[in-house]
Amino acid sequence: MTPPALHKARVPLREFDLIRSLRRLCAGRDASLKRGIGDDTAVTAGPPGLDLLLTTDLLAERIHFDRRTADLSDIGFRSAAANLSDIAAMGGDPKYLLIALALPNGATARHVGELYRGIMAACRPHRVLVIGGDTSASAGGWFVGVTAVGTVERGRALLRSGAKVGDAIYVTGTLGDSLAGLALANERPGRRSRTAILSTRQRQFLLKRHLRPDARVTVGRWLVRERLATAAIDLSDGLSGDIRHLCEESKVGAEIDRASLPLSQAGLAYAKSTGSDPATMAATGGEDYELLFTTPIRLCGKLERAARRKGFRLTKIGTIKPARFGIQARWADGLKPLPVTSYRHFQSPRGES
Amino acid sequence: MTPPALHKARVPLREFDLIRSLRRLCAGRDASLKRGIGDDTAVTAGPPGLDLLLTTDLLAERIHFDRRTADLSDIGFRSAAANLSDIAAMGGDPKYLLIALALPNGATARHVGELYRGIMAACRPHRVLVIGGDTSASAGGWFVGVTAVGTVERGRALLRSGAKVGDAIYVTGTLGDSLAGLALANERPGRRSRTAILSTRQRQFLLKRHLRPDARVTVGRWLVRERLATAAIDLSDGLSGDIRHLCEESKVGAEIDRASLPLSQAGLAYAKSTGSDPATMAATGGEDYELLFTTPIRLCGKLERAARRKGFRLTKIGTIKPARFGIQARWADGLKPLPVTSYRHFQSPRGES
């Protein structure tokens, strides 16, 4: 599918190289630090029985969001949800957000209020409190810095590094919806003809998946409590990018079954309307904020039965392989390497915690 | 004194109004939240026997720093020090930083490395670890988001709200140095004539005070351990701005003795060379990152004796008064209100945690 031109990826630095070099620069440990740079969140000693999860993100106007296609309330919602999703990927219970804003000339208290209303709407279902912030001026558009703090049972955080050869790979929900929603948000009225076959409901579903994504906190907590996962990551860059982060940290490879990638009815209708390949859309679309996790084969039956009872949509999409296998996708006619980089419509290099 | 034009304050919103409105929006508590928006840091339940301190700041190019007068390493140092100073103001022990960067086109891994080297240099003396980060693109210059995490003995954090009528007001170190250092950094060679009387050493001292400020962690920890202070704040906006934050939170007034404000030899020499009033420079210069704290009269003797033994420079600069007194400065010819806003050369509204 054609990436919307507006949000062309602008990755200034090669991500893995940068993380490696920052890890070296920041080398140093203390007794209470359990996991530093390289996962969805850092892990440190927390209140009795708990570890503390800490993560930060900086979202920039014209890079991560566009005020022409999203109002400030949506931008606030997405900024908060992206960070709650990092806590969810560790199986954590999100507790607090700290918000640092830089506002361009002309921004008013009403604008800040709108942004905060979106932030609070993302926080409310998870009982997350905004406990601090900083607001200053910007000479270059809106910037939203979010730090999320969560807790998880001591020693039980789901790391990216826990996947073992033979583990099954699962994803929650459906993939590619956010990419479709972004494309719809960017459609100019005159160019809507191709996607005119989508129903209003399908269109609204895809826009909501893009503008107000849910962080999969409930599933993450359940995976930790029931000890059903060996590793996890949230899908922010897109499956083909994020599976790479997980494999890199776990020192393994992966085989992905393209035919199994779950799409929503609306996502399928969008792919059809634009002549896109659905599996490619699912593999490369970013910012769905679904969880990707790995589960030992012997627990798959238990996992799937329990998920059905709970009403969680989980799909097995592949298997962890040895590192030398690399990351390959199974097509009808055999295996092919997964594209090296995922398409990042809102450029947001992750992989640092 | 003439404010350097480059860093003209650009406060987009009235700070107190904004904080009040955010407090309303973010109303909500849970058992583990002890202090939210309105102090130097938020305070929540921490590891056994400890409270956790959390604070975040976002620094923007052309607002908080200028790459023409500070290299990236200095910018990193200052960004880290400003946040460590917030932890110091609570009497806390800083433990971790999380760094979120947004980089303009053309930024390279070498630039990021330079910035991180400054950050690490500020962290090292305090054994603070950088445990996480996020690096993304910016369409508008460099942005540095810093979140600092610290701990303090449970229930013992120095809040802004603890000052009592009659308490003495103290500051650490000397005031106005950073403002002088900034002005020196911004001097064009042709216009150096007025300050040519400063020795190289004086010049370097003032530049260092501006570019590489020390966070007063040791003094803050000592005030907590010895239970010598009732309230504290760090001087980021400048004395005349920050005393206002403390008085607002404590619901008190203050009398400041202008003649007592401590200046360094270099700061005095700078004031003389430019024909500035030293007390005005000390009262309005921002970003010295000294601590301002209040101590009950009966403990002043003990405080001053202990500080002398420890080698801490402390100066009594005034007294806490009832709220109706307002905030007034004692001049040779009587009391006058302190200017309502401090001059903010690097605009950085604080007062939110």
XYZ file of C-alpha atoms in Angstrom:
706
model
C 0.000 0.000 0.000
C 1.099 3.561 -0.555
C 2.377 5.166 2.602
C 0.738 8.534 3.239
C 3.390 11.007 2.219
C 2.888 13.364 5.128
C 4.319 11.115 7.788
C 7.275 9.806 5.875
C 9.681 8.132 8.236
C 12.538 10.383 9.290
C 14.801 8.162 11.307
C 17.871 10.240 11.956
C 20.063 7.450 13.273
C 20.281 3.710 12.868
C 18.374 2.515 15.865
C 20.246 -0.613 16.918
C 23.613 1.079 16.541
C 22.398 3.954 18.650
C 21.041 1.692 21.389
C 24.277 -0.260 21.459
C 26.316 2.899 21.743
C 24.054 4.374 24.440
C 24.228 1.128 26.381
C 27.990 1.428 26.392
C 27.887 5.089 27.411
C 25.373 4.405 30.173
C 27.045 1.237 31.420
C 26.755 1.094 35.162
C 24.465 -0.717 37.544
C 23.334 -0.554 41.074
C 21.668 -3.187 43.188
C 18.172 -1.838 42.543
C 18.427 -1.622 38.724
C 17.104 -4.800 37.126
C 16.792 -3.818 33.489
C 18.027 -0.665 31.740
C 18.167 0.480 28.115
C 16.947 -2.143 25.614
C 13.437 -3.097 26.734
C 9.996 -1.476 26.630
C 10.627 -0.069 30.087
C 13.395 0.014 32.651
C 12.869 -2.188 35.715
C 14.021 -1.167 39.197
C 13.250 -2.117 42.774
C 9.799 -0.903 43.811
C 7.530 -0.980 46.836
C 7.513 -4.241 48.855
C 6.933 -7.251 46.567
C 6.948 -5.130 43.453
C 9.307 -3.948 40.749
C 8.971 -0.466 39.324
C 8.611 0.043 35.562
C 9.724 3.361 34.030
C 9.474 4.482 30.431
C 9.613 7.767 28.557
C 8.677 8.976 25.048
C 8.833 12.294 23.258
C 6.261 12.957 20.535
C 6.792 15.773 18.069
C 4.384 17.692 15.880
C 4.773 16.917 12.168
C 6.706 13.740 13.080
C 4.438 11.763 15.377
C 1.244 13.713 14.958
C -0.364 16.261 12.716
C -2.798 18.824 14.051
C -4.573 18.917 10.684
C -5.780 15.327 11.074
C -5.948 14.863 14.855
C -7.266 17.254 17.485
C -5.238 17.939 20.624
C -7.437 15.655 22.665
C -6.663 12.732 20.302
C -2.971 13.650 20.376
C -3.041 13.565 24.172
C -4.867 10.242 24.158
C -2.380 8.618 21.769
C 0.645 10.002 23.635
C -0.615 8.541 26.892
C -1.730 5.248 25.326
C 1.669 4.704 23.695
C 3.339 4.844 27.096
C 0.701 2.795 28.883
C 1.283 0.231 26.134
C 4.978 0.031 27.074
C 3.932 -0.808 30.646
C 1.388 -3.332 29.303
C 4.136 -5.005 27.250
C 6.028 -5.694 30.501
C 2.877 -7.184 32.038
C 2.780 -4.185 34.362
C 0.101 -2.237 36.125
C 0.397 1.408 34.993
C 0.128 3.835 37.929
C 1.315 7.334 37.045
C 2.134 9.620 34.149
C 4.328 12.709 34.124
C 3.733 15.091 31.234
C 6.286 17.543 29.814
C 4.931 19.911 27.187
C 6.613 22.424 24.912
C 4.106 24.790 23.333
C 4.525 26.980 20.278
C 3.637 30.662 20.241
C -0.101 31.125 20.261
C -0.886 28.070 22.375
C -3.394 28.857 25.123
C -4.562 27.279 28.357
C -7.567 25.979 26.398
C -5.210 24.046 24.096
C -3.365 22.570 27.055
C -6.705 21.648 28.628
C -7.774 19.859 25.432
C -4.558 17.856 25.321
C -4.904 16.934 29.003
C -8.516 15.864 28.500
C -7.290 13.297 25.964
C -4.508 12.188 28.306
C -6.983 11.742 31.162
C -9.391 9.801 28.911
C -6.609 7.314 28.113
C -5.674 7.062 31.798
C -9.140 6.706 33.330
C -9.945 3.085 32.363
C -6.633 2.020 33.893
C -6.925 4.260 36.985
C -3.681 5.988 36.066
C -2.974 9.384 37.684
C -1.113 12.316 36.151
C 1.171 13.321 39.001
C 3.541 15.859 37.542
C 4.486 17.930 34.583
C 6.443 20.721 33.060
C 5.172 23.229 30.539
C 7.478 25.462 28.560
C 7.744 27.261 25.267
C 8.796 25.736 21.952
C 10.303 27.472 18.956
C 9.200 24.556 16.752
C 5.676 23.226 17.221
C 4.105 21.040 19.893
C 6.152 18.471 21.775
C 4.626 16.029 24.223
C 6.941 14.164 26.578
C 5.307 11.373 28.533
C 6.871 9.333 31.318
C 4.900 6.344 32.578
C 5.451 4.602 35.896
C 4.045 1.171 36.640
C 4.547 -1.779 38.934
C 4.766 -5.514 38.399
C 5.159 -8.474 40.756
C 8.851 -8.672 41.694
C 10.965 -10.510 39.124
C 7.985 -11.198 36.875
C 8.205 -8.424 34.258
C 7.867 -9.716 30.677
C 11.158 -8.853 29.002
C 11.982 -8.815 25.313
C 14.846 -11.129 26.059
C 12.942 -14.181 27.330
C 11.878 -15.909 24.072
C 13.150 -19.490 23.631
C 13.540 -21.551 20.456
C 10.309 -23.479 19.892
C 8.050 -20.946 21.675
C 4.857 -20.028 19.837
C 4.425 -16.366 18.818
C 1.069 -14.737 19.524
C -0.452 -11.321 18.902
C -3.489 -9.739 20.523
C -6.292 -8.123 18.494
C -5.927 -7.219 14.827
C -3.071 -5.649 12.878
C -2.891 -2.872 10.303
C -5.961 -0.980 11.518
C -3.999 2.053 12.678
C -2.187 2.373 9.351
C -5.540 2.223 7.528
C -7.009 4.770 9.962
C -4.087 7.118 9.383
C -4.519 6.842 5.618
C -8.236 7.605 5.990
C -7.484 10.614 8.199
C -5.116 11.911 5.515
C -7.479 11.378 2.588
C -8.356 14.523 0.750
C -12.089 14.631 0.031
C -11.522 14.462 -3.733
C -9.439 11.283 -3.426
C -11.925 9.351 -1.307
C -13.385 7.423 -4.281
C -11.357 4.240 -3.748
C -12.305 3.859 -0.094
C -15.921 4.947 -0.644
C -16.954 1.290 -0.381
C -16.168 1.343 3.372
C -19.189 1.740 5.596
C -19.308 4.692 7.984
C -18.888 2.211 10.812
C -15.778 0.645 9.259
C -14.325 4.086 8.648
C -15.014 5.159 12.238
C -13.550 1.918 13.601
C -10.285 2.415 11.693
C -10.037 6.103 12.627
C -10.594 5.248 16.285
C -7.969 2.494 16.144
C -5.550 5.116 14.881
C -6.530 8.099 17.032
C -7.488 6.408 20.310
C -5.665 3.085 20.571
C -6.258 0.892 23.630
C -3.228 -0.174 25.635
C -3.482 -3.944 26.249
C -3.012 -3.644 29.984
C -5.537 -6.335 30.950
C -3.971 -8.991 28.705
C -0.455 -8.108 29.869
C -1.434 -8.373 33.543
C -3.124 -11.716 32.905
C -0.042 -13.125 31.103
C 2.083 -12.224 34.141
C -0.343 -13.490 36.768
C -0.851 -16.810 34.973
C 2.829 -17.078 33.950
C 1.823 -17.760 30.348
C 4.463 -15.773 28.419
C 8.257 -15.913 28.154
C 8.719 -12.551 26.383
C 6.608 -9.668 25.120
C 6.767 -6.384 23.213
C 4.112 -3.939 22.095
C 3.573 -3.332 18.395
C 4.442 0.313 17.912
C 6.775 0.143 14.900
C 4.740 -2.642 13.315
C 5.101 -6.405 13.476
C 8.027 -6.652 11.051
C 9.983 -4.058 13.049
C 9.058 -5.142 16.551
C 9.588 -8.889 16.055
C 13.118 -7.881 15.147
C 13.580 -6.048 18.470
C 12.352 -9.072 20.394
C 14.549 -11.505 18.408
C 17.583 -9.239 18.800
C 17.140 -9.093 22.595
C 16.348 -12.824 22.905
C 19.127 -13.804 20.443
C 16.727 -15.934 18.413
C 15.070 -15.990 14.975
C 11.410 -16.291 14.020
C 9.152 -17.787 11.398
C 5.969 -15.812 10.772
C 3.003 -17.384 8.985
C 1.715 -14.575 6.763
C -1.628 -16.250 6.219
C -2.344 -16.255 9.950
C -1.943 -12.504 10.547
C -5.214 -11.267 12.052
C -7.028 -8.399 10.341
C -10.294 -6.766 11.294
C -13.250 -6.796 8.893
C -12.742 -3.062 8.447
C -9.010 -3.530 7.851
C -9.728 -6.198 5.204
C -12.280 -3.932 3.533
C -9.752 -1.113 3.483
C -7.049 -3.356 1.972
C -9.501 -4.523 -0.680
C -10.593 -0.980 -1.525
C -7.020 0.163 -2.047
C -5.774 -3.011 -3.732
C -3.271 -3.588 -0.899
C -2.105 -7.031 0.210
C -3.742 -7.594 3.629
C -0.814 -9.567 5.089
C 1.647 -6.860 4.070
C -0.590 -4.254 5.642
C -0.746 -6.307 8.864
C 3.004 -6.960 8.898
C 4.158 -3.424 8.243
C 1.465 -1.162 9.718
C 2.693 0.562 12.887
C 1.076 1.883 16.035
C -1.568 -0.784 16.572
C -0.341 -1.086 20.185
C -1.278 -4.751 20.251
C 0.992 -7.077 22.230
C 3.264 -9.641 20.621
C 4.346 -12.353 23.049
C 5.874 -15.809 23.137
C 4.565 -18.872 24.976
C 6.137 -22.313 25.460
C 4.390 -24.918 23.263
C 3.272 -26.946 26.298
C 1.259 -23.950 27.574
C -0.432 -23.056 24.278
C -3.537 -25.179 24.914
C -4.006 -23.669 28.366
C -3.379 -20.157 27.014
C -5.886 -20.473 24.195
C -8.616 -22.015 26.378
C -8.195 -19.377 29.061
C -8.173 -16.561 26.462
C -11.468 -17.814 25.016
C -13.030 -17.840 28.493
C -11.768 -14.298 29.121
C -12.850 -13.054 25.697
C -9.296 -12.039 24.684
C -8.584 -12.268 20.953
C -5.223 -14.000 20.533
C -3.749 -15.348 17.292
C -0.782 -17.685 16.912
C 1.261 -16.184 14.077
C 4.515 -18.143 14.139
C 7.319 -19.872 16.000
C 10.624 -18.827 17.557
C 13.607 -20.298 15.640
C 17.356 -20.330 16.269
C 19.139 -17.042 15.556
C 20.776 -18.403 12.370
C 17.280 -18.853 10.854
C 16.844 -15.086 10.845
C 13.355 -13.684 10.572
C 11.397 -15.217 7.732
C 7.800 -15.194 6.618
C 6.024 -18.261 5.243
C 4.289 -17.492 1.951
C 2.158 -19.944 -0.044
C 5.272 -20.721 -2.143
C 7.836 -20.969 0.640
C 9.881 -18.858 3.039
C 11.091 -15.334 2.321
C 12.952 -12.928 4.606
C 10.703 -10.397 6.326
C 11.450 -6.866 5.052
C 14.321 -5.425 7.077
C 12.525 -2.267 8.119
C 8.905 -1.786 8.868
C 7.214 1.245 7.448
C 6.980 3.818 10.194
C 4.257 6.279 9.414
C 4.783 8.139 12.629
C 8.471 7.746 13.103
C 9.093 6.627 16.641
C 12.194 4.504 17.044
C 11.674 2.200 19.959
C 13.792 -0.474 21.404
C 15.105 1.810 24.037
C 13.129 1.533 27.192
C 21.008 44.857 34.154
C 20.142 44.367 30.504
C 18.742 40.949 29.798
C 20.506 39.249 26.902
C 18.027 39.599 24.051
C 18.485 36.123 22.668
C 16.835 34.297 25.521
C 13.928 36.601 26.033
C 11.335 34.916 28.181
C 8.511 33.394 26.168
C 6.050 32.232 28.763
C 3.024 31.149 26.781
C 0.669 30.758 29.719
C 0.275 32.242 33.140
C 1.960 29.647 35.262
C -0.095 29.635 38.449
C -3.365 29.645 36.521
C -2.148 26.724 34.466
C -1.045 24.742 37.510
C -4.361 25.379 39.210
C -6.272 24.263 36.160
C -4.117 21.154 35.665
C -4.533 20.267 39.321
C -8.286 20.336 38.838
C -8.078 18.261 35.659
C -5.748 15.748 37.241
C -7.625 15.546 40.529
C -7.539 12.000 41.764
C -5.472 10.178 44.313
C -4.519 6.709 45.252
C -3.080 5.392 48.473
C 0.495 5.456 47.181
C 0.464 9.051 45.846
C 1.734 11.456 48.489
C 2.283 14.639 46.499
C 1.288 15.418 42.912
C 1.392 18.558 40.764
C 2.648 21.652 42.621
C 6.041 20.730 44.047
C 9.556 20.221 42.663
C 8.797 16.531 42.276
C 5.892 14.159 42.797
C 6.162 11.866 45.826
C 4.859 8.290 45.792
C 5.374 5.101 47.789
C 8.812 3.620 47.129
C 10.913 0.664 48.195
C 10.665 -0.298 51.906
C 11.247 2.732 54.159
C 11.505 5.102 51.216
C 9.350 7.423 49.161
C 9.909 7.747 45.443
C 10.502 11.194 43.887
C 9.616 11.723 40.222
C 10.118 14.821 38.113
C 10.219 15.643 34.414
C 11.400 18.601 32.302
C 11.486 19.350 28.612
C 14.229 21.650 27.326
C 13.961 23.210 23.893
C 16.581 24.640 21.564
C 16.346 28.421 21.193
C 14.237 28.568 24.386
C 16.297 26.859 27.084
C 19.594 26.549 25.275
C 21.423 27.882 22.274
C 23.884 25.751 20.351
C 25.849 28.869 19.386
C 26.877 29.508 23.001
C 26.833 26.018 24.537
C 28.077 22.750 23.096
C 25.915 19.636 23.249
C 27.894 18.265 26.141
C 27.137 21.414 28.197
C 23.488 21.228 27.146
C 23.332 17.620 28.318
C 25.014 18.536 31.606
C 22.592 21.384 32.310
C 19.531 19.326 31.366
C 20.542 16.586 33.773
C 21.608 19.007 36.528
C 18.275 20.869 36.382
C 16.427 17.637 37.137
C 18.887 16.435 39.771
C 18.349 19.835 41.380
C 14.602 19.139 41.637
C 15.403 15.942 43.532
C 17.909 17.859 45.709
C 15.207 20.418 46.552
C 13.109 17.592 48.041
C 16.112 16.429 50.073
C 16.199 13.325 47.902
C 18.863 10.963 46.704
C 18.785 10.981 42.873
C 18.988 7.458 41.437
C 17.997 7.336 37.773
C 17.448 9.469 34.693
C 15.382 8.671 31.625
C 16.232 10.711 28.542
C 13.871 11.449 25.640
C 15.478 13.211 22.702
C 14.044 14.725 19.545
C 16.726 15.426 16.957
C 16.572 17.722 13.958
C 17.616 16.641 10.484
C 21.358 16.344 10.254
C 21.909 15.176 13.822
C 24.268 12.223 14.010
C 25.192 9.535 16.524
C 28.245 11.665 17.369
C 25.951 14.534 18.409
C 23.871 12.214 20.586
C 27.067 10.838 22.092
C 28.247 14.382 22.937
C 24.953 15.207 24.638
C 25.056 11.948 26.614
C 28.643 12.583 27.711
C 27.452 15.803 29.343
C 24.505 14.017 30.927
C 26.785 11.314 32.318
C 29.232 13.941 33.649
C 26.402 15.545 35.652
C 25.254 12.129 36.900
C 28.602 10.632 37.877
C 29.321 12.581 41.106
C 25.889 11.566 42.384
C 26.091 7.945 41.149
C 22.982 8.465 39.051
C 22.329 5.949 36.233
C 20.679 6.629 32.888
C 18.290 3.701 32.632
C 16.119 4.442 29.623
C 15.418 6.705 26.755
C 13.666 7.418 23.535
C 15.181 9.047 20.480
C 13.093 10.372 17.642
C 13.092 12.998 14.947
C 12.173 16.654 15.390
C 10.905 19.064 12.767
C 12.008 21.981 14.973
C 15.442 21.780 16.581
C 16.767 19.811 19.536
C 14.497 18.850 22.424
C 15.786 17.176 25.557
C 13.256 15.560 27.881
C 14.664 14.438 31.218
C 12.853 12.447 33.892
C 14.628 12.031 37.213
C 13.826 9.401 39.813
C 15.042 9.634 43.384
C 14.288 8.336 46.825
C 13.938 9.948 50.241
C 13.300 8.583 53.725
C 9.550 7.890 53.972
C 7.512 10.972 54.851
C 10.581 13.205 55.030
C 10.612 14.900 51.605
C 11.101 18.683 51.839
C 7.952 20.159 50.325
C 7.328 23.702 49.162
C 4.313 23.779 51.430
C 6.003 23.381 54.825
C 7.173 26.939 55.580
C 5.793 28.483 58.813
C 5.479 32.126 59.826
C 8.651 33.095 61.673
C 10.916 30.577 59.921
C 14.230 31.929 58.681
C 14.883 31.813 54.921
C 18.264 30.534 53.758
C 19.958 30.062 50.414
C 22.976 27.939 49.548
C 25.954 29.283 47.584
C 25.830 32.535 45.626
C 23.149 34.054 43.396
C 23.225 35.696 39.968
C 26.316 33.857 38.705
C 24.430 31.949 36.043
C 22.829 35.101 34.667
C 26.255 36.741 34.474
C 27.689 33.601 32.835
C 24.919 33.601 30.255
C 25.538 37.243 29.445
C 29.265 36.540 29.043
C 28.521 33.570 26.765
C 26.382 35.838 24.610
C 28.894 38.698 24.409
C 30.006 39.506 20.918
C 33.794 39.999 20.842
C 33.414 43.670 19.843
C 31.208 44.404 22.832
C 33.467 42.858 25.443
C 34.999 46.168 26.515
C 32.782 46.697 29.589
C 33.517 43.289 31.075
C 37.189 43.343 30.093
C 38.044 44.130 33.739
C 37.041 40.557 34.713
C 39.963 38.195 35.163
C 40.066 35.024 33.043
C 39.377 33.074 36.208
C 36.322 35.151 37.076
C 35.044 34.780 33.528
C 35.551 31.010 33.590
C 33.893 30.716 36.994
C 30.763 32.523 35.776
C 30.625 30.561 32.516
C 30.933 27.299 34.420
C 28.220 28.336 36.855
C 25.985 28.873 33.847
C 26.966 25.899 31.674
C 27.670 23.231 34.303
C 25.690 24.025 37.450
C 26.023 21.723 40.454
C 22.854 20.252 41.879
C 22.915 20.763 45.681
C 22.242 17.118 46.450
C 24.594 16.882 49.431
C 23.042 19.861 51.233
C 19.519 18.623 50.513
C 20.267 15.160 51.898
C 21.859 16.694 54.990
C 18.818 18.948 55.646
C 16.566 15.870 55.545
C 18.784 13.641 57.649
C 19.242 16.292 60.334
C 15.620 17.521 60.080
C 16.799 21.103 59.752
C 14.356 22.466 57.140
C 10.586 22.932 56.992
C 10.360 23.633 53.242
C 12.652 23.925 50.234
C 12.743 24.787 46.546
C 15.559 25.018 44.027
C 16.327 28.356 42.412
C 15.653 27.781 38.739
C 13.483 30.796 37.886
C 15.472 33.041 40.201
C 14.946 34.014 43.823
C 12.146 36.514 43.183
C 10.195 33.921 41.172
C 10.881 30.865 43.286
C 10.215 32.466 46.695
C 6.780 33.180 45.253
C 6.227 29.469 44.449
C 7.216 28.494 47.972
C 5.036 31.180 49.585
C 2.075 30.255 47.360
C 2.321 26.573 48.354
C 2.922 27.350 52.050
C 0.245 30.088 52.097
C 2.662 32.563 53.678
C 4.483 35.788 52.835
C 8.179 36.649 53.059
C 10.510 39.508 53.860
C 13.797 39.407 51.970
C 16.788 41.453 53.129
C 18.310 42.700 49.866
C 21.614 43.573 51.508
C 22.105 39.995 52.627
C 21.848 38.338 49.199
C 25.093 36.393 48.636
C 27.119 37.124 45.502
C 30.393 35.602 44.416
C 33.478 37.776 43.913
C 33.145 37.143 40.179
C 29.444 37.996 40.249
C 30.186 41.268 42.069
C 32.930 42.092 39.574
C 30.528 41.417 36.717
C 27.825 43.633 38.276
C 30.369 46.418 38.763
C 31.673 46.134 35.190
C 28.187 46.452 33.737
C 26.908 49.018 36.226
C 24.206 46.600 37.445
C 22.833 46.589 40.972
C 24.246 43.413 42.604
C 21.163 42.726 44.739
C 18.880 43.000 41.714
C 21.127 40.629 39.802
C 21.028 38.170 42.716
C 17.256 38.471 43.144
C 16.301 38.099 39.498
C 19.001 35.905 37.926
C 17.667 32.441 37.132
C 19.173 28.976 36.878
C 21.659 29.155 39.732
C 20.235 25.841 41.008
C 20.993 26.811 44.581
C 18.530 25.701 47.253
C 16.236 28.068 49.094
C 14.905 26.593 52.325
C 13.228 27.586 55.564
C 14.300 26.680 59.097
C 12.556 27.293 62.448
C 14.297 30.054 64.392
C 15.169 27.718 67.271
C 17.232 25.545 64.878
C 19.143 28.375 63.173
C 22.106 28.229 65.538
C 22.460 24.491 65.154
C 22.049 24.778 61.357
C 24.702 27.460 60.992
C 27.234 25.727 63.259
C 26.774 22.400 61.472
C 27.020 24.054 58.035
C 30.326 25.671 59.020
C 31.697 22.303 60.133
C 30.562 20.705 56.851
C 31.888 23.571 54.738
C 28.444 24.399 53.275
C 27.931 28.054 52.375
C 24.514 29.106 53.719
C 23.161 32.637 53.983
C 20.129 33.813 55.926
C 18.304 36.159 53.562
C 14.974 36.799 55.248
C 11.996 35.659 57.283
C 8.660 33.987 56.547
C 5.728 36.362 57.222
C 1.962 35.936 57.228
C 0.369 35.705 53.769
C -1.137 39.205 54.070
C 2.396 40.655 54.250
C 2.990 39.538 50.676
C 6.553 39.257 49.457
C 8.583 42.351 50.218
C 12.232 43.273 50.075
C 13.953 45.400 52.713
C 15.895 48.266 51.121
C 18.001 50.774 52.996
C 14.990 53.150 52.949
C 12.288 50.641 53.855
C 10.196 47.817 52.426
C 9.179 47.508 48.769
C 7.322 44.724 47.032
C 9.565 42.245 45.243
C 9.043 42.461 41.455
C 6.131 40.184 40.533
C 7.970 38.155 37.908
C 11.580 37.224 37.833
C 13.468 37.620 34.622
C 13.681 34.211 33.016
C 16.561 34.106 30.595
C 15.960 30.501 29.789
C 12.231 30.332 30.075
C 11.373 27.294 32.147
C 8.183 27.645 34.112
C 8.431 25.523 37.199
C 6.081 25.072 39.997
C 4.723 21.932 38.514
C 6.502 18.917 39.824
